[in-house]
Each structure stands twice: as structure tokens, then as C-alpha cells.
Amino acid sequence: MAANPVSIRLVGISARFDHRVKGEVAAVDDVSLEVAPGELLTLLGPSGCGKTTTLRMIAGFQRPSAGRILIGDHDVTEVLSNDRNIGFVFQNYALFPHLGIFENVAYGLRVRRMDEAAIRRVVGDVLELVGLKGYERQMPHQLSGGEQQRVALARAIVIKPRVLLFDEPLSNLDAKLRVQMRGEIQRLQRDVGITTVYVTHDQEEAMAISDRIAVMSKGVIAQLGRAEDLYSRPASEFVARFIGRANLLRTTVLARDGARLTLGMAGQRYVVDAPESGPPVGAVAHAVIRPETILIGPADAVGAIPGRVVTRTYLGEKTEYTVTVGADTLQIVRIGAAETERFEPGAAVGIRLPAGRLHLLPEVGT
Amino acid sequence: MLWSLLALFVVYPLSAMFGQAFLVDGRPSLGPLLSALGQPNHRAALANSLVLGTLVGIVGTTIGFLFAFTATRCNLPDRWVRLLDAATLLPLISPPFTTSIAFVFSFGPRGLITYELLGIKGTNVYGLASTLAAEVLTYFPIAYLALRPVLAAIGGNIEEMAFSLGSSRWRVFRTVTLPLAVPGLANAFLLLFAASLADFATPLILAGSRFPVLPTEAYLQITGLFDLKGGAVLSFLLLVPAAIVFLLQRHWVGRGHFVTVTGKAGPQSALDGVSRGARCLLVALCATVALSILYLYALLLYASVVVAFGANHALTLKHYVVIFTEGWKAIKDTLIIAFLGMPVGGLFGVLVGYLVARGEFRGRQAMELVSMANYALPGTIVGIAYLIAFNDPPIALTGGALIIVACYVFRYSPTGVRTTVALLKQIDRGIEEASRSLGAGSFTTFRRVTLPLVLPAFFAGLGVVFIRSMTAISATIFLVSIDWILITVRILENMTELSLGPAAAFSVFVIAVVMLVTTAIGALLRRLPGPPGIATVAGYGGG
């Protein structure tokens, strides 16, 4: 459909408003971002981080208080949303309750004064594409949540927008349907190749669907990158904790050798890649390690750090442990472990932290 | 544009009335107020009004609560609940004095019960007791409508929880249900107090000379003594408690004291909320009240088809002939005014409601408050204010149809305003944004999305303006003239001339027309497309 996908560029946009108590508040604070043509980029973050406000500014529902927005080569900052040629999918679907499914989908085409025969053909095609052929005469409230969201999707893509914007489209659906729908959205977006910005607070959804993810916190982008980058090399404690589960370890920098640092923790030495402006020798540094990369074994294993099991939770395909090591408590996840492997609460165990899985945080957020 | 209309028909008359009441020879003065308070019968009227309002509030809230409790807790079959609803709807859509007229038929000197059944001669129906009873029967449905959702929201889980903790049913009622309903009860009391305070027709017919109340005193001051200043001062005396009640009630509802229960109202409890005995008692009480209402209306119908009620009970249609010949002018005028006011009022309500809910301009709340003023104030005040404001140049409108239409539009369109605001609050802004994102400009969005969605509010508002145009009297009795007369005013004249037959026939006619139009609008609303969730908030309450 979209033969020539366009890029979206945000140049230093902010959304400030006056708060009754706090004075001037920035929901979005000087954010710059470039979405490549045809890319699916997700804005991910907890509620109140500014992701939806950013999306609404791209859509033109809200004027940025500073900065420019460019779609392709056009500066659209001052362009009304009805002239931006966007497709927007709302969290609560926002179907027109007084119009049938056919008319809902045809709405944007009628506004564009397409002739009746063409409308019939195009709407029929798009309804077939989203798997709702035969629903033309139904009213929105007769459809299930998943079906309504498909209508909303069809209504957004039928006008062949230059960019597609999703505002938490799946959060009103139940867990199974969510997984199925996100697959469909991804497939559809690949097929039509429209540049897409997708907003969600669900990190799993973001990782499953996106080309790149921008993690947002308090109105700024905390980290931008592929899912793999964010997971294995989080830029801050916030990102580490928001994407997946993380153990944060206090270590001491023992030595520095070019791009390599030697860290000491619990009497063990670990050599890791140093960030550009690494901490000086002797300083305290924080390292992140993911629960499923930690090895757990018998207490007498050679080179293992001694620990004690506090809880053990068996979850079928995996088993979760919490283990105290000195003053720290570590979360450990064992995936596909043998059924005979049982470390009961109270048992002394030995754990190992593979040095390659240890990631030093450049800075520690609070 | 809307502002100038509101200024002309709401702010200007009220300030003119204040001017009349507090200006002597162009200088502000408290003289008129003090001299009015010096007159014993004016003081009595003030006291009587407050006593009557309090009693109506207490008794009406009690009955309303009984009805609401029975409807929500007794697991009645649907048919029974609908019967209760029907019995309570009748007083809401009738002219405000219908009950009073039927009361005269029932308990008057030649009344069915007092004279025919009990054989008491020379009874006096007039006074506090009958005024109180008639007003309670007329206005308790307001309390019922206000309390029912409150009780329904309290139900289910919370009471089950208390049961599970070992409380007895009575204890649950006393310690859980009743305390949670207190804000709702207070709200209902205030609504009824205001309704009684504003009621003009019931005391005019039933209160008699020994029980003066403020609205009737103000009316007599103006029509009997042609004393505009005295009328204005009495209106002010009436305005003070009315404004206090209005602000109290607004504060109560606005602050959300109302929503005592968060989360979902659980399913109606499978347990019987009340014991068998209590249930029988409740149903019997409600049935008695409902049957008395039906009895009064049946009596009215009967009185309209007999030659002379209390003397000659031969069937006849002559009263109907009278109202369609001699009374034809009143019928014609009333219908013309009602049909003129209907679309204007409906449109006005939707426009103001849209601006209040969606507009982004300064003074939004002020506009809402001003648009509600004529609705919240007793009709007598509004009528006197209009009379004072529009009697003389620069804007002399009295005597014409325009002033009556304007009075109805500005007094009864607030229902449309509130329904529109409520509807728009239900409609997510996202729907309008979706339309804009699909390329529709703001005008297209309004025409193709917003307008169809607020259509129910338009029709509801229009319906209320029509009903009130047919039934209201308190404000417009000051505004009728030889050229433009209203049915309700004719009914009152008939009552004072003791030609009861035509009065009854007129009342039956009005009720029939109102029911017809209400049913038609209801059917129309059901046929409007859209989800069932966007139902209308039929605000028929309030006189």
C-alpha cells in the first residue's frame, strides 16, 4: 500500500502545562527522535511517562509547547490533525457508536469524497484483510473487544495514511487475545510497510512487536534501541528493572585495563566491558545481571559464591529461587532444569555469575 | 450570542426584580424588606413556607425511600416494579395541581370520601394537612427517582458481606444500608424542600386563607393589590431559602459525597434482603400509596364525565364540549406556545450543553450556573421577575406569546443542558479525535459524529420543554393576557369559579396529551441508532 514510507522526526518537542499545585509541569521534556521509514517504533514506559502525550503530538491532537514535528520532509507542527494523513488506533477503539461497521470503516473515505463503488470495494478488501468479512451491517456494540479493535485498525489503514499511530491498542483485551492481536498488527504493519509509532506499557508486547523501542521515563527518553540492546545492556537501573527482571549488584572496581574493568564482589573477581566513562579504580560500581543467567549448584562446587535459599517456586517450565548472598538477595530463574534439581529453602548452595553476563551500569538512577 | 440571550432572559429580569425590591427613588434601601417583614401575614407566610417545605421533605423522602427500598430489595417481579414506576410517573408528568383538584373531589365539602362515604357535612379540606398530603403525593416520586440508584449501588456485595459477618437483616439495614444512604437521603430531602417551597398551585387551591405561603402571598400581592414592589420583596424572601437549598444540594452532589460505594455494584443479592413479614409490610405500604395516586387520578377522570360531581352523577361529555368550545382558545394558545418552545428549547439546551461540556473558553462554569438559574429558582420568582423586567420599555414584551415562550425555554431547557453534558461526558473525546484523524474537519466532525450522538439529549430536552409548557403555571400565571391564555390558568380559574367539571376535563386532556407526546418521544428515542448504553436521562422531575 504505502509505496514510499516516510520518516517521522521529532525535534526537541515539549509538552508543558500549568498544574494547579506543582506549577509548570513538563509531560514531555525536549524529546528528539527519528523513526525510520517503514519502521515500527514503540514508546514504552510506565503511566505518566509522557509516551501517550508524545503520540498525541505526532497525531496533532495536542500542540507541542516547543519543538518541531516532521513527517517525511514536511514540517507538520502547525498542521491540523485532519490534514496530517495519519491513521490512529485508540485504546478504547473509539468507534462511532451510531454508525455500522461498514460506515465506520468508510468514514475516512467519505470525508475524502471517494465515489461509492470504490468505497464498497476498498472497505470490502480491508475488512477481509482484518478478518471481518460479513460484519458490515453490525453495530459496534454487537462486536467483541477484539473485533472492535480490528474495525478500528481497518478504519485507520483504509485511508492509506502515511503514518500509523497506536495508543495502547491491546490493553483492553484479555491476555490470549492480546498475544494473537499483536501478531496480527505486526504482520499487517510489515505487509503494508507504513511507518508506525506504537505506545504501550507492556514490555513483552513492546519486545515482540517492535523494530526499536524507546523507553520513556518522566518525559524523556531513557534509552533507545533494539529489544536485545535494552535487555542485555540497559543504560540505567530504571531500564534494567522496567525491561524484564534484574539483580543489581554492588561491586568495587579493582583494576582498569583499557576497555576492560576488573570488578570485585563477594571475594570473586569479574572482568567486564567498561562503559566509556567508567568509574575510577576503587570506586563502587553497580552491575546488572539477569536472573536466568545465574548458575546455581551444590555449596561445595569449586569457585562458587556461597549462598542460602530463601524461597523456591516451581512454575512448570521454570523454577524461581531467591537466594541470599552476604547482604544481597538475588533472584535466580532456572529454565528447563532437571526435576531432580531441588534446592529447598534453607539449603546452602553455591552460585556462579558468568562474567560475560554481568553488565556495568553507566550511572545509577534512583 | 448565547451569552446575550442568557443575559437578557435570565440575568436582566432577576436584577430588575432586585432593583424593584431594594431601590426606593433610585437609592438602595432596606425599607421595603423591613416593612414586608413587619406585616404579620407576610411573616406567617415565610414561616409556613419553611414548615411546609420541611414536612414535605421529611414525609416525601420517607415514602420515596420506602418505594426505592421495595423496588431494589424485595425481589419483586418485574411487572410489579413497573407498576410502581407507572404510579410514580403520573404525578411527575401531570400539571402540578392535579392532585389538589382530586383532593377537593375526594375530601372537599361534597367529597367522595368525606360526604358520600362518611357523611360529614361542611368539612374543611383547606389547610396545612391537605396541602402537605397533596404535595407529598405530587413530589415524593422525585425522592424515589433520586434514591433508587443510590440503594441499588449500595446493594449486593456490601450487604452480603455484612450478612456473612453474622449480622441480622435488621442490623444490616441499620448499620450498613441506612448510613450509606444518608447522603442520598439528604439530597432527596433538599430536592423535595425546594419543590415544596416553589410550589404555587397546590397551596393556591388547598391552603386556604388561614395558611398563607410565600408564593401565593406574592401572587395575591401582585394580582390583587397590583403591588409590584411588595411582590418583588416577597420573591426575595422566597429566593433566599431557595438559593441556599440549591447551593447546598449542588455542593453535595458536586463534591461526590454521593458515590459512597466504589467498584462494581454486585449482582442483586440472591439472599432476600428482607424477611417475609417486612416484605409484606413494605409491599402493602407501597401499594397503598400507589393505589391512592391511582384513585385520585381515577376520581379526576370520573369527575370529568359526570354532570356535576357530588350532586348529579349522570354520565355526560358536556365538560369536554365546553373545553373544546369555550376553552378552545386556551387549548390552541397552549399548544402553539408548547410547539414553538419545544424545538427552540431543545436546540438551546444542546448548544449550551455542548459549550459547557466541550468548549474551551473562560466563564464556562458561569454559563452553566446562569443557564440553571431560572430552572433552580421557584417559578413565582421567575414570573414576577419577567413581569417587572418586560412590563415597560425598553423591552416591553408582556401580553405577547414571545414572553411565555421565552420563559419556558429558559426555565426548562436546563434539563436538555444537563442531559447533553451527561451524554458528552460518556462519549469519549477519542471518538471526535478519531474523526479528525480520519481527515474530517471540526465542522464535519460536529455534524457527522457529535450531533447524532447528542440527539437523545435533544429529544429529551425537547420533551421536557413540551411537558412543562403544557403543565406549568407558577411562572407563567403572571405573564398570560387576554391575547394569550394557558390551559393551566383556565383550570385554576375554573377551580375558583367552582366549575369543577371543566377543570377536571382540562386536566384529563393535558395529561392525555402529555402522555401521548412522552410515549412518542420515548419510541423515537428507542429507534435512534447507537448502543443501548447511551440511554437518556429523562429529567422530568422538578416543577
Short mmCIF file of C-alpha atoms in Angstrom, two decimals, chain A residues 111-349:
data_model
loop_
_atom_site.label_atom_id
_atom_site.label_comp_id
_atom_site.label_asym_id
_atom_site.label_seq_id
_atom_site.Cartn_x
_atom_site.Cartn_y
_atom_site.Cartn_z
CA VAL A 111 -14.63 12.57 4.07
CA ARG A 112 -12.22 12.26 1.12
CA ARG A 113 -15.21 12.14 -1.26
CA MET A 114 -14.29 8.81 -2.82
CA ASP A 115 -17.01 7.51 -5.13
CA GLU A 116 -19.45 4.96 -3.81
CA ALA A 117 -18.32 1.99 -5.92
CA ALA A 118 -14.71 2.47 -4.92
CA ILE A 119 -15.69 2.79 -1.25
CA ARG A 120 -17.56 -0.54 -1.43
CA ARG A 121 -14.58 -2.26 -2.98
CA VAL A 122 -11.91 -0.78 -0.70
CA VAL A 123 -13.89 -1.28 2.52
CA GLY A 124 -14.68 -4.86 1.50
CA ASP A 125 -10.98 -5.51 0.88
CA VAL A 126 -9.82 -4.08 4.17
CA LEU A 127 -12.50 -5.89 6.17
CA GLU A 128 -11.35 -9.10 4.56
CA LEU A 129 -7.77 -8.22 5.44
CA VAL A 130 -8.63 -7.93 9.14
CA GLY A 131 -10.87 -10.99 9.02
CA LEU A 132 -14.22 -9.25 9.46
CA LYS A 133 -15.90 -10.01 6.17
CA GLY A 134 -19.64 -10.31 6.72
CA TYR A 135 -19.73 -7.91 9.67
CA GLU A 136 -20.59 -4.88 7.51
CA ARG A 137 -24.10 -4.40 8.86
CA GLN A 138 -23.36 -4.99 12.54
CA MET A 139 -23.23 -2.16 15.06
CA PRO A 140 -20.04 -1.62 17.09
CA HIS A 141 -21.60 -2.62 20.42
CA GLN A 142 -22.54 -6.02 18.97
CA LEU A 143 -18.87 -6.91 18.47
CA SER A 144 -16.39 -8.30 20.97
CA GLY A 145 -13.44 -6.21 22.10
CA GLY A 146 -11.03 -7.95 19.72
CA GLU A 147 -13.40 -7.48 16.79
CA GLN A 148 -13.90 -3.83 17.65
CA GLN A 149 -10.16 -3.32 17.68
CA ARG A 150 -9.93 -4.94 14.23
CA VAL A 151 -12.55 -2.49 12.97
CA ALA A 152 -10.55 0.37 14.47
CA LEU A 153 -7.46 -0.96 12.71
CA ALA A 154 -9.31 -1.32 9.40
CA ARG A 155 -10.69 2.20 9.76
CA ALA A 156 -7.19 3.56 10.33
CA ILE A 157 -5.43 1.78 7.44
CA VAL A 158 -8.18 2.09 4.83
CA ILE A 159 -7.32 5.74 4.23
CA LYS A 160 -3.74 4.71 3.37
CA PRO A 161 -2.19 7.02 5.94
CA ARG A 162 1.47 8.00 5.75
CA VAL A 163 1.99 7.05 9.38
CA LEU A 164 0.14 4.71 11.69
CA LEU A 165 -0.17 5.52 15.38
CA PHE A 166 -1.26 3.08 18.07
CA ASP A 167 -2.20 4.18 21.60
CA GLU A 168 -2.10 1.07 23.84
CA PRO A 169 -4.39 -0.73 21.39
CA LEU A 170 -4.38 -4.07 23.20
CA SER A 171 -4.68 -3.12 26.85
CA ASN A 172 -8.44 -3.64 26.95
CA LEU A 173 -8.19 -7.20 25.65
CA ASP A 174 -7.61 -10.37 27.61
CA ALA A 175 -4.16 -11.95 27.72
CA LYS A 176 -4.59 -14.59 24.99
CA LEU A 177 -6.26 -12.24 22.56
CA ARG A 178 -3.54 -9.70 23.21
CA VAL A 179 -0.85 -12.10 22.04
CA GLN A 180 -2.84 -13.03 18.95
CA MET A 181 -3.70 -9.43 18.04
CA ARG A 182 -0.16 -8.19 18.42
CA GLY A 183 0.93 -10.82 15.93
CA GLU A 184 -1.73 -9.60 13.53
CA ILE A 185 -0.75 -5.96 13.96
CA GLN A 186 2.88 -6.82 13.32
CA ARG A 187 2.06 -8.84 10.20
CA LEU A 188 -0.20 -6.10 8.87
CA GLN A 189 2.37 -3.40 9.51
CA ARG A 190 5.06 -5.45 7.70
CA ASP A 191 2.74 -6.09 4.76
CA VAL A 192 1.73 -2.50 4.21
CA GLY A 193 5.08 -1.07 5.28
CA ILE A 194 3.69 2.03 6.97
CA THR A 195 5.94 3.91 9.37
CA THR A 196 4.41 3.18 12.77
CA VAL A 197 4.66 4.52 16.30
CA TYR A 198 3.23 2.22 18.91
CA VAL A 199 2.62 3.12 22.56
CA THR A 200 2.42 0.53 25.32
CA HIS A 201 3.34 -0.03 28.94
CA ASP A 202 3.75 -3.78 28.41
CA GLN A 203 7.44 -4.60 27.88
CA GLU A 204 6.73 -8.07 26.49
CA GLU A 205 4.38 -6.61 23.90
CA ALA A 206 6.97 -3.98 23.01
CA MET A 207 9.73 -6.57 22.59
CA ALA A 208 7.55 -8.87 20.50
CA ILE A 209 6.38 -6.29 18.03
CA SER A 210 8.98 -3.54 17.63
CA ASP A 211 11.92 -2.87 15.38
CA ARG A 212 13.17 -0.45 18.00
CA ILE A 213 11.98 0.59 21.45
CA ALA A 214 12.24 3.98 23.13
CA VAL A 215 11.92 3.55 26.88
CA MET A 216 10.47 6.73 28.36
CA SER A 217 10.60 7.96 31.93
CA LYS A 218 9.46 11.29 33.37
CA GLY A 219 9.05 12.94 30.00
CA VAL A 220 12.39 11.99 28.47
CA ILE A 221 13.72 9.03 26.52
CA ALA A 222 15.73 6.89 28.93
CA GLN A 223 17.11 4.59 26.25
CA LEU A 224 16.50 3.89 22.58
CA GLY A 225 17.48 0.69 20.87
CA ARG A 226 16.61 -2.82 19.75
CA ALA A 227 14.99 -5.11 22.30
CA GLU A 228 18.23 -7.11 22.63
CA ASP A 229 20.24 -3.96 23.41
CA LEU A 230 17.83 -2.83 26.07
CA TYR A 231 17.74 -6.23 27.69
CA SER A 232 21.41 -7.07 27.81
CA ARG A 233 22.87 -3.57 28.01
CA PRO A 234 20.41 -1.35 29.91
CA ALA A 235 21.63 2.21 30.26
CA SER A 236 20.17 2.72 33.71
CA GLU A 237 18.68 0.94 36.66
CA PHE A 238 15.26 2.17 35.53
CA VAL A 239 15.58 0.50 32.13
CA ALA A 240 17.08 -2.63 33.67
CA ARG A 241 14.15 -3.00 36.03
CA PHE A 242 11.46 -1.97 33.53
CA ILE A 243 12.58 -4.45 30.87
CA GLY A 244 12.48 -7.86 32.46
CA ARG A 245 13.75 -8.65 35.96
CA ALA A 246 17.18 -7.63 37.13
CA ASN A 247 19.57 -8.18 40.02
CA LEU A 248 21.51 -5.10 40.92
CA LEU A 249 24.89 -5.83 42.48
CA ARG A 250 27.24 -3.52 44.37
CA THR A 251 30.79 -4.14 43.21
CA THR A 252 34.16 -2.48 43.69
CA VAL A 253 36.36 -1.54 40.77
CA LEU A 254 39.66 -3.36 41.37
CA ALA A 255 41.56 -2.61 38.19
CA ARG A 256 41.21 -0.99 34.80
CA ASP A 257 42.81 -2.17 31.60
CA GLY A 258 41.76 -0.10 28.60
CA ALA A 259 38.24 -1.11 27.80
CA ARG A 260 38.14 -3.80 30.46
CA LEU A 261 37.37 -3.42 34.13
CA THR A 262 38.01 -5.89 36.90
CA LEU A 263 35.23 -5.89 39.49
CA GLY A 264 35.35 -7.47 42.90
CA MET A 265 32.32 -8.86 44.62
CA ALA A 266 31.95 -11.40 47.44
CA GLY A 267 35.61 -12.34 47.15
CA GLN A 268 35.36 -13.07 43.41
CA ARG A 269 36.84 -11.14 40.50
CA TYR A 270 34.97 -10.44 37.29
CA VAL A 271 36.28 -8.86 34.11
CA VAL A 272 33.68 -6.86 32.20
CA ASP A 273 33.46 -4.38 29.31
CA ALA A 274 33.79 -0.88 30.67
CA PRO A 275 31.47 1.92 29.62
CA GLU A 276 33.19 4.91 28.03
CA SER A 277 33.39 6.98 31.16
CA GLY A 278 33.88 4.14 33.56
CA PRO A 279 34.26 4.66 37.28
CA PRO A 280 37.78 5.06 38.66
CA VAL A 281 39.64 2.27 40.40
CA GLY A 282 38.48 1.87 43.98
CA ALA A 283 35.01 3.28 43.28
CA VAL A 284 31.77 1.46 43.92
CA ALA A 285 30.03 0.41 40.72
CA HIS A 286 26.67 -1.18 40.09
CA ALA A 287 26.33 -4.16 37.83
CA VAL A 288 23.21 -5.79 36.47
CA ILE A 289 22.72 -9.49 35.98
CA ARG A 290 19.58 -11.17 34.72
CA PRO A 291 18.05 -13.91 36.95
CA GLU A 292 18.13 -16.62 34.26
CA THR A 293 21.88 -16.20 33.60
CA ILE A 294 22.93 -17.01 37.17
CA LEU A 295 24.04 -20.59 37.75
CA ILE A 296 23.09 -22.41 40.94
CA GLY A 297 24.72 -25.59 42.19
CA PRO A 298 25.84 -27.51 45.28
CA ALA A 299 27.51 -25.50 48.04
CA ASP A 300 30.83 -27.28 47.60
CA ALA A 301 31.24 -26.51 43.90
CA VAL A 302 34.66 -25.10 43.12
CA GLY A 303 34.75 -21.30 42.70
CA ALA A 304 31.14 -20.78 43.65
CA ILE A 305 29.90 -17.99 45.90
CA PRO A 306 28.18 -19.45 48.95
CA GLY A 307 24.51 -18.57 49.37
CA ARG A 308 21.39 -19.76 51.10
CA VAL A 309 18.00 -20.48 49.50
CA VAL A 310 15.12 -18.43 50.92
CA THR A 311 12.23 -19.41 48.65
CA ARG A 312 11.70 -21.85 45.82
CA THR A 313 8.73 -21.51 43.42
CA TYR A 314 8.12 -24.27 40.88
CA LEU A 315 6.32 -22.92 37.78
CA GLY A 316 6.46 -25.83 35.34
CA GLU A 317 8.82 -24.74 32.60
CA LYS A 318 10.95 -22.86 35.11
CA THR A 319 11.80 -22.69 38.77
CA GLU A 320 12.39 -19.44 40.61
CA TYR A 321 14.66 -19.06 43.62
CA THR A 322 15.55 -16.23 45.91
CA VAL A 323 18.98 -16.71 47.39
CA THR A 324 20.83 -14.58 49.93
CA VAL A 325 24.48 -13.93 49.21
CA GLY A 326 26.11 -11.94 52.00
CA ALA A 327 23.89 -8.90 52.45
CA ASP A 328 22.35 -9.16 48.96
CA THR A 329 19.30 -11.10 47.87
CA LEU A 330 19.42 -12.47 44.33
CA GLN A 331 16.59 -13.64 42.12
CA ILE A 332 17.51 -16.71 40.15
CA VAL A 333 15.46 -18.38 37.43
CA ARG A 334 16.27 -21.89 36.28
CA ILE A 335 14.74 -22.79 32.96
CA GLY A 336 14.26 -26.39 31.92
CA ALA A 337 16.20 -27.71 34.92
CA ALA A 338 16.09 -31.40 35.70
CA GLU A 339 13.25 -32.39 38.01
CA THR A 340 15.76 -33.90 40.39
CA GLU A 341 17.34 -30.49 40.93
CA ARG A 342 15.80 -29.31 44.17
CA PHE A 343 17.30 -26.71 46.42
CA GLU A 344 14.86 -26.39 49.28
CA PRO A 345 14.53 -23.24 51.38
CA GLY A 346 17.27 -23.14 53.98
CA ALA A 347 19.70 -25.16 51.89
CA ALA A 348 23.25 -23.90 51.39
CA VAL A 349 24.04 -23.51 47.69
#
